[in-house]
Amino acid sequence: MSDKVNGLPEDKAWQELKLPDLLNTDAVREIHATIEKEWDFLQRSACQTAAGRALWKHAIHDPLADLLAGETYLKNLHEKIKKDRLNNAREISGVILAVRTLWFDSRLEDALNSPSGRAAQVVLLGAGMDTRAYRLSCLKDSDVYEVDFSGVLEVKTTILQAAEDSAYDSQHIMSKAKSLTRVAADIRENDWMEKLEIAGYMPQKSTVWILEGIIYYLTQSQAMEVLRILANKCSLTHTVLLADFMNKPSTTLSNSAFQFYSDWPDHLLPSIGFTNVKLSQIGDPDAHFGLLNDPLNLFNKLRSLPRSLQTNPDDGKPCCRLYLVEASGSPDQNVSHNGPTTQA
């Protein structure tokens, strides 16, 4: 693509960080100051993800991302992007977030457009500052549930309300989903499914479950419990899981914040009840989106190595991989008779 360098436009617009006026109001500044003081690493990751969507706006249309990210995270990522561009880096900061977002968007749209997915419920576990209910028209027939800590959902609602009360373009704050319900619950506890059902989720109705940027923050037992709960839904109704998994070397990236990992999620998920599993890596044909143009970038190098390798034989560095996984199952698919199918 001649108009982009490593996924970013060649023009100089990326060098200037323009913050929306609403971020400078006392109310919104106070909210983001609270985030800085009181939120832990997991909660703050929601703002970091929003900053990724905001600064890769040439690829992701999300007018609310700046407001939800806040000035601190926007400036931090912007400085990293500037440095990467000036140093002609092969991978630009935030590109993983951008590709991951677009992959989840595209897989969700395909799932909802499939014969068994029309009008399916959509549940986002660890929703954070996700804005799909405001961005994606494919949700027009879907009841959407955002599940997260009460404090995260309260802050998110307050920021969106501030935008609605201001002169901010109202079309950006209107949900495109059939309905949008926020459910305060901690998926590490054993009552989150009960809270979700009380909020209106129907277990017998087709559902797409989204676990974006969340599963690796859980312990091994917590993550497996969540995955088994979702896999068990396959015996009730058509169920789709969209999730990203880290391999073991990736958990070393952030001072023990990352806990759960799976080197072979495409083997793990069929073993607990999902029938069809498709795994992609960043840079694969369905996980590229024109944002990874340098053939020698890190992601292409990793894709050329066997997944069983934990260390790159060329430089001795850990092979840190992020797997994007779509899994599904339904009552009419007999796993024991037909056997699960996997694609990689």
mmCIF file of C-alpha atoms in Angstrom:
data_model
loop_
_atom_site.group_PDB
_atom_site.id
_atom_site.type_symbol
_atom_site.label_atom_id
_atom_site.label_comp_id
_atom_site.label_asym_id
_atom_site.label_seq_id
_atom_site.Cartn_x
_atom_site.Cartn_y
_atom_site.Cartn_z
ATOM 1 C CA MET A 1 0.000 0.000 0.000
ATOM 2 C CA SER A 2 1.765 3.099 -1.211
ATOM 3 C CA ASP A 3 -0.162 5.500 1.023
ATOM 4 C CA LYS A 4 0.888 3.797 4.253
ATOM 5 C CA VAL A 5 4.153 3.009 6.008
ATOM 6 C CA ASN A 6 3.919 0.063 8.397
ATOM 7 C CA GLY A 7 0.179 0.594 8.593
ATOM 8 C CA LEU A 8 0.237 4.342 9.262
ATOM 9 C CA PRO A 9 -0.534 7.116 6.749
ATOM 10 C CA GLU A 10 2.511 8.762 5.201
ATOM 11 C CA ASP A 11 1.149 12.257 5.793
ATOM 12 C CA LYS A 12 2.230 14.245 8.844
ATOM 13 C CA ALA A 13 -1.175 14.273 10.553
ATOM 14 C CA TRP A 14 -0.099 11.452 12.874
ATOM 15 C CA GLN A 15 2.554 13.760 14.373
ATOM 16 C CA GLU A 16 -0.066 16.064 15.882
ATOM 17 C CA LEU A 17 -2.143 14.847 18.814
ATOM 18 C CA LYS A 18 -5.431 16.702 18.845
ATOM 19 C CA LEU A 19 -7.463 16.093 21.974
ATOM 20 C CA PRO A 20 -11.240 16.582 21.948
ATOM 21 C CA ASP A 21 -12.376 19.655 23.899
ATOM 22 C CA LEU A 22 -14.497 17.488 26.175
ATOM 23 C CA LEU A 23 -11.331 15.911 27.642
ATOM 24 C CA ASN A 24 -10.383 19.335 28.983
ATOM 25 C CA THR A 25 -13.593 19.913 30.906
ATOM 26 C CA ASP A 26 -13.365 19.719 34.686
ATOM 27 C CA ALA A 27 -15.815 16.822 34.958
ATOM 28 C CA VAL A 28 -14.041 14.542 32.501
ATOM 29 C CA ARG A 29 -10.567 15.495 33.724
ATOM 30 C CA GLU A 30 -11.631 14.591 37.255
ATOM 31 C CA ILE A 31 -12.888 11.191 36.090
ATOM 32 C CA HIS A 32 -9.603 10.363 34.380
ATOM 33 C CA ALA A 33 -7.639 11.617 37.391
ATOM 34 C CA THR A 34 -9.547 9.074 39.475
ATOM 35 C CA ILE A 35 -8.608 6.349 37.011
ATOM 36 C CA GLU A 36 -4.936 7.252 37.391
ATOM 37 C CA LYS A 37 -5.101 7.192 41.186
ATOM 38 C CA GLU A 38 -7.412 4.277 41.909
ATOM 39 C CA TRP A 39 -7.510 1.781 39.043
ATOM 40 C CA ASP A 40 -5.217 -1.241 38.948
ATOM 41 C CA PHE A 41 -3.289 -2.560 35.947
ATOM 42 C CA LEU A 42 -6.199 -4.654 34.675
ATOM 43 C CA GLN A 43 -8.692 -1.806 34.856
ATOM 44 C CA ARG A 44 -6.297 0.687 33.258
ATOM 45 C CA SER A 45 -5.758 -1.692 30.344
ATOM 46 C CA ALA A 46 -9.257 -0.667 29.195
ATOM 47 C CA CYS A 47 -8.014 2.897 28.653
ATOM 48 C CA GLN A 48 -4.866 1.676 26.905
ATOM 49 C CA THR A 49 -6.977 -0.343 24.477
ATOM 50 C CA ALA A 50 -9.187 2.681 23.805
ATOM 51 C CA ALA A 51 -6.064 4.754 23.101
ATOM 52 C CA GLY A 52 -5.030 2.184 20.513
ATOM 53 C CA ARG A 53 -8.362 2.528 18.729
ATOM 54 C CA ALA A 54 -8.152 6.326 18.919
ATOM 55 C CA LEU A 55 -4.654 6.658 17.464
ATOM 56 C CA TRP A 56 -5.220 4.082 14.723
ATOM 57 C CA LYS A 57 -8.332 5.963 13.617
ATOM 58 C CA HIS A 58 -7.365 5.653 9.958
ATOM 59 C CA ALA A 59 -8.153 1.937 10.340
ATOM 60 C CA ILE A 60 -10.786 1.957 13.107
ATOM 61 C CA HIS A 61 -13.706 4.346 13.159
ATOM 62 C CA ASP A 62 -14.337 5.017 16.849
ATOM 63 C CA PRO A 63 -15.226 8.652 17.657
ATOM 64 C CA LEU A 64 -15.634 7.811 21.363
ATOM 65 C CA ALA A 65 -12.206 6.227 21.838
ATOM 66 C CA ASP A 66 -10.380 9.493 22.682
ATOM 67 C CA LEU A 67 -12.833 10.339 25.456
ATOM 68 C CA LEU A 68 -12.662 6.879 26.998
ATOM 69 C CA ALA A 69 -8.871 6.616 26.755
ATOM 70 C CA GLY A 70 -8.056 9.917 28.423
ATOM 71 C CA GLU A 71 -5.177 12.334 27.890
ATOM 72 C CA THR A 72 -2.496 10.314 29.723
ATOM 73 C CA TYR A 73 -2.892 7.140 27.661
ATOM 74 C CA LEU A 74 -3.319 9.035 24.412
ATOM 75 C CA LYS A 75 -0.110 11.003 24.983
ATOM 76 C CA ASN A 76 1.845 7.918 26.079
ATOM 77 C CA LEU A 77 0.925 5.913 22.990
ATOM 78 C CA HIS A 78 1.312 8.903 20.688
ATOM 79 C CA GLU A 79 4.888 9.437 21.878
ATOM 80 C CA LYS A 80 5.673 5.755 21.283
ATOM 81 C CA ILE A 81 4.228 5.950 17.760
ATOM 82 C CA LYS A 82 6.258 9.081 16.976
ATOM 83 C CA LYS A 83 9.424 7.398 18.209
ATOM 84 C CA ASP A 84 8.714 4.272 16.172
ATOM 85 C CA ARG A 85 8.089 6.281 13.030
ATOM 86 C CA LEU A 86 11.210 8.400 13.449
ATOM 87 C CA ASN A 87 13.271 5.248 14.012
ATOM 88 C CA ASN A 88 11.693 3.476 11.024
ATOM 89 C CA ALA A 89 10.582 0.634 13.275
ATOM 90 C CA ARG A 90 9.228 -2.452 11.533
ATOM 91 C CA GLU A 91 6.350 -2.664 14.035
ATOM 92 C CA ILE A 92 4.549 0.507 15.150
ATOM 93 C CA SER A 93 3.223 0.761 18.703
ATOM 94 C CA GLY A 94 -0.473 -0.027 18.907
ATOM 95 C CA VAL A 95 -0.608 -2.129 15.751
ATOM 96 C CA ILE A 96 -1.443 -5.284 17.729
ATOM 97 C CA LEU A 97 -4.397 -3.491 19.339
ATOM 98 C CA ALA A 98 -5.553 -2.254 15.944
ATOM 99 C CA VAL A 99 -5.321 -5.678 14.275
ATOM 100 C CA ARG A 100 -6.945 -7.375 17.260
ATOM 101 C CA THR A 101 -9.848 -4.902 17.231
ATOM 102 C CA LEU A 102 -10.432 -5.345 13.505
ATOM 103 C CA TRP A 103 -10.235 -9.141 13.785
ATOM 104 C CA PHE A 104 -12.872 -9.207 16.532
ATOM 105 C CA ASP A 105 -15.045 -6.789 14.535
ATOM 106 C CA SER A 106 -14.870 -8.887 11.387
ATOM 107 C CA ARG A 107 -15.435 -12.224 13.142
ATOM 108 C CA LEU A 108 -18.366 -10.813 15.108
ATOM 109 C CA GLU A 109 -19.972 -9.471 11.943
ATOM 110 C CA ASP A 110 -19.510 -12.810 10.178
ATOM 111 C CA ALA A 111 -20.968 -14.701 13.152
ATOM 112 C CA LEU A 112 -24.046 -12.476 13.268
ATOM 113 C CA ASN A 113 -24.546 -12.742 9.495
ATOM 114 C CA SER A 114 -24.419 -16.537 9.537
ATOM 115 C CA PRO A 115 -27.732 -18.481 9.364
ATOM 116 C CA SER A 116 -27.431 -19.646 12.977
ATOM 117 C CA GLY A 117 -26.191 -16.320 14.303
ATOM 118 C CA ARG A 118 -28.861 -13.869 13.204
ATOM 119 C CA ALA A 119 -30.305 -11.923 16.151
ATOM 120 C CA ALA A 120 -27.879 -13.685 18.498
ATOM 121 C CA GLN A 121 -27.114 -12.171 21.875
ATOM 122 C CA VAL A 122 -23.638 -10.682 22.243
ATOM 123 C CA VAL A 123 -21.902 -10.787 25.621
ATOM 124 C CA LEU A 124 -18.623 -8.956 26.209
ATOM 125 C CA LEU A 125 -16.809 -10.282 29.277
ATOM 126 C CA GLY A 126 -14.400 -7.728 30.690
ATOM 127 C CA ALA A 127 -15.951 -5.149 28.357
ATOM 128 C CA GLY A 128 -13.925 -2.232 29.683
ATOM 129 C CA MET A 129 -14.123 0.778 27.352
ATOM 130 C CA ASP A 130 -15.427 -1.281 24.426
ATOM 131 C CA THR A 131 -17.637 0.699 22.027
ATOM 132 C CA ARG A 132 -18.845 -1.950 19.594
ATOM 133 C CA ALA A 133 -22.463 -1.284 20.544
ATOM 134 C CA TYR A 134 -21.928 2.274 19.267
ATOM 135 C CA ARG A 135 -19.749 1.411 16.259
ATOM 136 C CA LEU A 136 -21.095 -1.714 14.574
ATOM 137 C CA SER A 137 -24.381 -1.721 12.654
ATOM 138 C CA CYS A 138 -24.272 -5.539 12.522
ATOM 139 C CA LEU A 139 -25.556 -5.435 16.128
ATOM 140 C CA LYS A 140 -28.888 -3.912 15.110
ATOM 141 C CA ASP A 141 -30.796 -7.140 15.856
ATOM 142 C CA SER A 142 -28.737 -8.171 18.883
ATOM 143 C CA ASP A 143 -29.157 -7.663 22.606
ATOM 144 C CA VAL A 144 -25.702 -6.676 23.852
ATOM 145 C CA TYR A 145 -24.442 -7.218 27.397
ATOM 146 C CA GLU A 146 -21.282 -5.575 28.715
ATOM 147 C CA VAL A 147 -19.916 -7.311 31.813
ATOM 148 C CA ASP A 148 -17.219 -5.722 33.956
ATOM 149 C CA PHE A 149 -16.378 -4.354 37.398
ATOM 150 C CA SER A 150 -18.988 -1.908 38.689
ATOM 151 C CA GLY A 151 -16.387 0.875 38.979
ATOM 152 C CA VAL A 152 -15.313 0.485 35.348
ATOM 153 C CA LEU A 153 -18.886 0.523 34.054
ATOM 154 C CA GLU A 154 -19.790 3.525 36.214
ATOM 155 C CA VAL A 155 -16.844 5.545 34.882
ATOM 156 C CA LYS A 156 -17.641 4.557 31.317
ATOM 157 C CA THR A 157 -21.298 5.527 31.724
ATOM 158 C CA THR A 158 -20.330 8.851 33.317
ATOM 159 C CA ILE A 159 -17.975 9.759 30.460
ATOM 160 C CA LEU A 160 -20.579 8.862 27.832
ATOM 161 C CA GLN A 161 -23.199 10.847 29.744
ATOM 162 C CA ALA A 162 -20.866 13.847 29.833
ATOM 163 C CA ALA A 163 -20.483 13.549 26.069
ATOM 164 C CA GLU A 164 -24.246 13.359 25.653
ATOM 165 C CA ASP A 165 -24.784 16.432 27.846
ATOM 166 C CA SER A 166 -22.204 18.442 25.896
ATOM 167 C CA ALA A 167 -22.189 19.605 22.316
ATOM 168 C CA TYR A 168 -20.498 16.346 21.286
ATOM 169 C CA ASP A 169 -21.975 14.838 18.117
ATOM 170 C CA SER A 170 -24.996 12.915 19.402
ATOM 171 C CA GLN A 171 -24.873 10.310 16.629
ATOM 172 C CA HIS A 172 -21.689 8.894 18.166
ATOM 173 C CA ILE A 173 -23.409 8.259 21.508
ATOM 174 C CA MET A 174 -26.422 6.407 20.156
ATOM 175 C CA SER A 175 -26.285 2.641 20.506
ATOM 176 C CA LYS A 176 -26.597 0.748 17.225
ATOM 177 C CA ALA A 177 -27.544 -2.452 19.047
ATOM 178 C CA LYS A 178 -31.110 -3.638 19.546
ATOM 179 C CA SER A 179 -30.466 -3.140 23.260
ATOM 180 C CA LEU A 180 -27.438 -2.469 25.464
ATOM 181 C CA THR A 181 -27.246 -3.607 29.077
ATOM 182 C CA ARG A 182 -24.296 -3.139 31.416
ATOM 183 C CA VAL A 183 -23.875 -5.838 34.056
ATOM 184 C CA ALA A 184 -21.658 -5.197 37.075
ATOM 185 C CA ALA A 185 -19.948 -8.507 37.808
ATOM 186 C CA ASP A 186 -16.503 -10.020 38.335
ATOM 187 C CA ILE A 187 -15.952 -13.053 36.101
ATOM 188 C CA ARG A 188 -13.406 -14.323 38.631
ATOM 189 C CA GLU A 189 -16.279 -14.910 41.045
ATOM 190 C CA ASN A 190 -18.948 -17.629 40.814
ATOM 191 C CA ASP A 191 -22.013 -15.395 40.536
ATOM 192 C CA TRP A 192 -21.407 -13.542 37.277
ATOM 193 C CA MET A 193 -23.620 -15.835 35.174
ATOM 194 C CA GLU A 194 -26.465 -15.442 37.656
ATOM 195 C CA LYS A 195 -26.129 -11.652 37.478
ATOM 196 C CA LEU A 196 -26.075 -11.825 33.686
ATOM 197 C CA GLU A 197 -29.307 -13.859 33.609
ATOM 198 C CA ILE A 198 -30.987 -11.463 36.037
ATOM 199 C CA ALA A 199 -30.058 -8.645 33.631
ATOM 200 C CA GLY A 200 -31.945 -10.370 30.802
ATOM 201 C CA TYR A 201 -29.494 -12.771 29.164
ATOM 202 C CA MET A 202 -31.334 -15.884 27.921
ATOM 203 C CA PRO A 203 -29.297 -19.122 28.172
ATOM 204 C CA GLN A 204 -31.323 -20.873 25.477
ATOM 205 C CA LYS A 205 -30.738 -18.179 22.840
ATOM 206 C CA SER A 206 -27.825 -18.167 20.378
ATOM 207 C CA THR A 207 -24.940 -16.150 21.798
ATOM 208 C CA VAL A 208 -21.601 -14.733 20.706
ATOM 209 C CA TRP A 209 -19.194 -14.419 23.632
ATOM 210 C CA ILE A 210 -16.351 -11.898 23.320
ATOM 211 C CA LEU A 211 -13.273 -12.174 25.538
ATOM 212 C CA GLU A 212 -10.929 -9.542 24.155
ATOM 213 C CA GLY A 213 -7.793 -8.721 26.113
ATOM 214 C CA ILE A 214 -9.045 -10.345 29.308
ATOM 215 C CA ILE A 215 -8.480 -14.106 29.624
ATOM 216 C CA TYR A 216 -4.729 -13.886 30.347
ATOM 217 C CA TYR A 217 -5.297 -11.656 33.390
ATOM 218 C CA LEU A 218 -7.096 -14.549 35.102
ATOM 219 C CA THR A 219 -5.446 -17.386 36.997
ATOM 220 C CA GLN A 220 -5.330 -20.817 35.390
ATOM 221 C CA SER A 221 -8.294 -22.068 37.440
ATOM 222 C CA GLN A 222 -10.352 -18.901 36.902
ATOM 223 C CA ALA A 223 -9.795 -18.894 33.147
ATOM 224 C CA MET A 224 -10.595 -22.580 32.759
ATOM 225 C CA GLU A 225 -13.785 -22.178 34.800
ATOM 226 C CA VAL A 226 -14.975 -19.346 32.518
ATOM 227 C CA LEU A 227 -14.102 -21.321 29.379
ATOM 228 C CA ARG A 228 -15.884 -24.448 30.646
ATOM 229 C CA ILE A 229 -19.005 -22.441 31.479
ATOM 230 C CA LEU A 230 -19.069 -21.125 27.904
ATOM 231 C CA ALA A 231 -18.279 -24.516 26.379
ATOM 232 C CA ASN A 232 -21.189 -26.039 28.293
ATOM 233 C CA LYS A 233 -23.497 -23.575 26.537
ATOM 234 C CA CYS A 234 -22.855 -25.493 23.299
ATOM 235 C CA SER A 235 -25.199 -28.240 24.529
ATOM 236 C CA LEU A 236 -28.006 -25.685 24.965
ATOM 237 C CA THR A 237 -27.762 -23.441 21.916
ATOM 238 C CA HIS A 238 -25.532 -22.280 19.081
ATOM 239 C CA THR A 239 -22.548 -20.705 20.832
ATOM 240 C CA VAL A 240 -19.616 -18.746 19.414
ATOM 241 C CA LEU A 241 -16.516 -17.759 21.366
ATOM 242 C CA LEU A 242 -14.163 -15.036 20.135
ATOM 243 C CA ALA A 243 -11.059 -14.718 22.308
ATOM 244 C CA ASP A 244 -7.363 -13.926 22.252
ATOM 245 C CA PHE A 245 -4.848 -16.163 24.018
ATOM 246 C CA MET A 246 -1.215 -15.612 24.960
ATOM 247 C CA ASN A 247 1.352 -18.378 24.780
ATOM 248 C CA LYS A 248 3.627 -19.017 27.767
ATOM 249 C CA PRO A 249 6.528 -16.717 26.737
ATOM 250 C CA SER A 250 4.065 -13.799 26.405
ATOM 251 C CA THR A 251 3.225 -13.946 30.106
ATOM 252 C CA THR A 252 6.742 -12.674 30.863
ATOM 253 C CA LEU A 253 5.975 -9.339 29.186
ATOM 254 C CA SER A 254 4.450 -7.583 32.172
ATOM 255 C CA ASN A 255 5.670 -8.282 35.711
ATOM 256 C CA SER A 256 3.257 -11.107 36.570
ATOM 257 C CA ALA A 257 0.137 -9.175 35.459
ATOM 258 C CA PHE A 258 -0.449 -11.925 32.888
ATOM 259 C CA GLN A 259 -1.210 -15.329 34.373
ATOM 260 C CA PHE A 260 -3.237 -17.671 32.172
ATOM 261 C CA TYR A 261 -1.712 -18.906 28.940
ATOM 262 C CA SER A 262 -2.309 -21.582 26.356
ATOM 263 C CA ASP A 263 0.259 -22.637 23.783
ATOM 264 C CA TRP A 264 -2.388 -24.683 21.973
ATOM 265 C CA PRO A 265 -5.843 -23.111 22.427
ATOM 266 C CA ASP A 266 -6.959 -24.881 19.255
ATOM 267 C CA HIS A 267 -6.437 -28.160 21.150
ATOM 268 C CA LEU A 268 -7.704 -26.920 24.503
ATOM 269 C CA LEU A 269 -11.112 -25.679 23.367
ATOM 270 C CA PRO A 270 -12.228 -28.880 21.592
ATOM 271 C CA SER A 271 -11.209 -30.843 24.697
ATOM 272 C CA ILE A 272 -13.784 -28.966 26.808
ATOM 273 C CA GLY A 273 -16.715 -29.020 24.389
ATOM 274 C CA PHE A 274 -16.298 -26.674 21.437
ATOM 275 C CA THR A 275 -16.726 -28.403 18.086
ATOM 276 C CA ASN A 276 -15.171 -26.034 15.559
ATOM 277 C CA VAL A 277 -12.030 -24.029 16.293
ATOM 278 C CA LYS A 278 -10.074 -21.705 14.013
ATOM 279 C CA LEU A 279 -6.826 -20.114 15.177
ATOM 280 C CA SER A 280 -5.063 -17.129 13.629
ATOM 281 C CA GLN A 281 -1.886 -15.257 14.449
ATOM 282 C CA ILE A 282 -1.199 -11.550 13.994
ATOM 283 C CA GLY A 283 -0.156 -11.155 10.363
ATOM 284 C CA ASP A 284 -2.154 -14.096 8.988
ATOM 285 C CA PRO A 285 -4.312 -13.303 5.933
ATOM 286 C CA ASP A 286 -7.389 -12.820 8.161
ATOM 287 C CA ALA A 287 -5.432 -10.909 10.825
ATOM 288 C CA HIS A 288 -3.516 -8.364 8.775
ATOM 289 C CA PHE A 289 -5.910 -5.670 7.482
ATOM 290 C CA GLY A 290 -3.142 -3.976 5.498
ATOM 291 C CA LEU A 291 -1.415 -2.770 8.671
ATOM 292 C CA LEU A 292 1.654 -5.047 8.591
ATOM 293 C CA ASN A 293 3.399 -4.212 5.353
ATOM 294 C CA ASP A 294 7.021 -4.912 6.265
ATOM 295 C CA PRO A 295 7.739 -8.571 5.372
ATOM 296 C CA LEU A 296 10.487 -8.632 8.011
ATOM 297 C CA ASN A 297 8.321 -7.492 10.903
ATOM 298 C CA LEU A 298 8.303 -9.493 14.116
ATOM 299 C CA PHE A 299 4.907 -11.067 13.486
ATOM 300 C CA ASN A 300 5.870 -12.491 10.111
ATOM 301 C CA LYS A 301 9.074 -13.881 11.616
ATOM 302 C CA LEU A 302 7.105 -15.638 14.354
ATOM 303 C CA ARG A 303 4.601 -17.058 11.875
ATOM 304 C CA SER A 304 7.465 -18.701 9.984
ATOM 305 C CA LEU A 305 8.609 -20.578 13.104
ATOM 306 C CA PRO A 306 6.963 -23.755 14.469
ATOM 307 C CA ARG A 307 4.510 -22.929 17.235
ATOM 308 C CA SER A 308 6.212 -25.469 19.479
ATOM 309 C CA LEU A 309 9.307 -23.250 19.745
ATOM 310 C CA GLN A 310 9.432 -21.152 22.922
ATOM 311 C CA THR A 311 12.657 -19.375 21.906
ATOM 312 C CA ASN A 312 13.699 -17.924 18.562
ATOM 313 C CA PRO A 313 16.748 -19.907 17.387
ATOM 314 C CA ASP A 314 18.035 -16.885 15.453
ATOM 315 C CA ASP A 315 18.303 -14.397 18.315
ATOM 316 C CA GLY A 316 17.492 -16.332 21.484
ATOM 317 C CA LYS A 317 14.506 -14.121 22.296
ATOM 318 C CA PRO A 318 11.200 -15.564 23.584
ATOM 319 C CA CYS A 319 8.607 -16.352 20.898
ATOM 320 C CA CYS A 320 5.782 -14.199 22.287
ATOM 321 C CA ARG A 321 2.621 -15.024 20.364
ATOM 322 C CA LEU A 322 -0.943 -13.747 20.525
ATOM 323 C CA TYR A 323 -3.502 -16.180 19.177
ATOM 324 C CA LEU A 324 -6.859 -14.978 17.852
ATOM 325 C CA VAL A 325 -9.338 -17.797 18.236
ATOM 326 C CA GLU A 326 -12.888 -18.403 17.046
ATOM 327 C CA ALA A 327 -14.640 -21.452 18.501
ATOM 328 C CA SER A 328 -18.224 -22.636 18.183
ATOM 329 C CA GLY A 329 -20.585 -25.456 18.960
ATOM 330 C CA SER A 330 -24.284 -26.283 19.042
ATOM 331 C CA PRO A 331 -26.604 -29.069 20.251
ATOM 332 C CA ASP A 332 -26.930 -30.584 16.759
ATOM 333 C CA GLN A 333 -23.170 -31.173 16.498
ATOM 334 C CA ASN A 334 -22.160 -34.486 18.020
ATOM 335 C CA VAL A 335 -18.570 -34.054 19.180
ATOM 336 C CA SER A 336 -18.132 -37.649 20.269
ATOM 337 C CA HIS A 337 -19.443 -39.048 16.990
ATOM 338 C CA ASN A 338 -18.069 -36.681 14.406
ATOM 339 C CA GLY A 339 -15.077 -35.430 16.339
ATOM 340 C CA PRO A 340 -14.032 -31.790 16.694
ATOM 341 C CA THR A 341 -12.573 -29.903 13.773
ATOM 342 C CA THR A 342 -9.719 -27.464 14.089
ATOM 343 C CA GLN A 343 -8.026 -25.126 11.646
ATOM 344 C CA ALA A 344 -4.771 -23.274 12.064
#
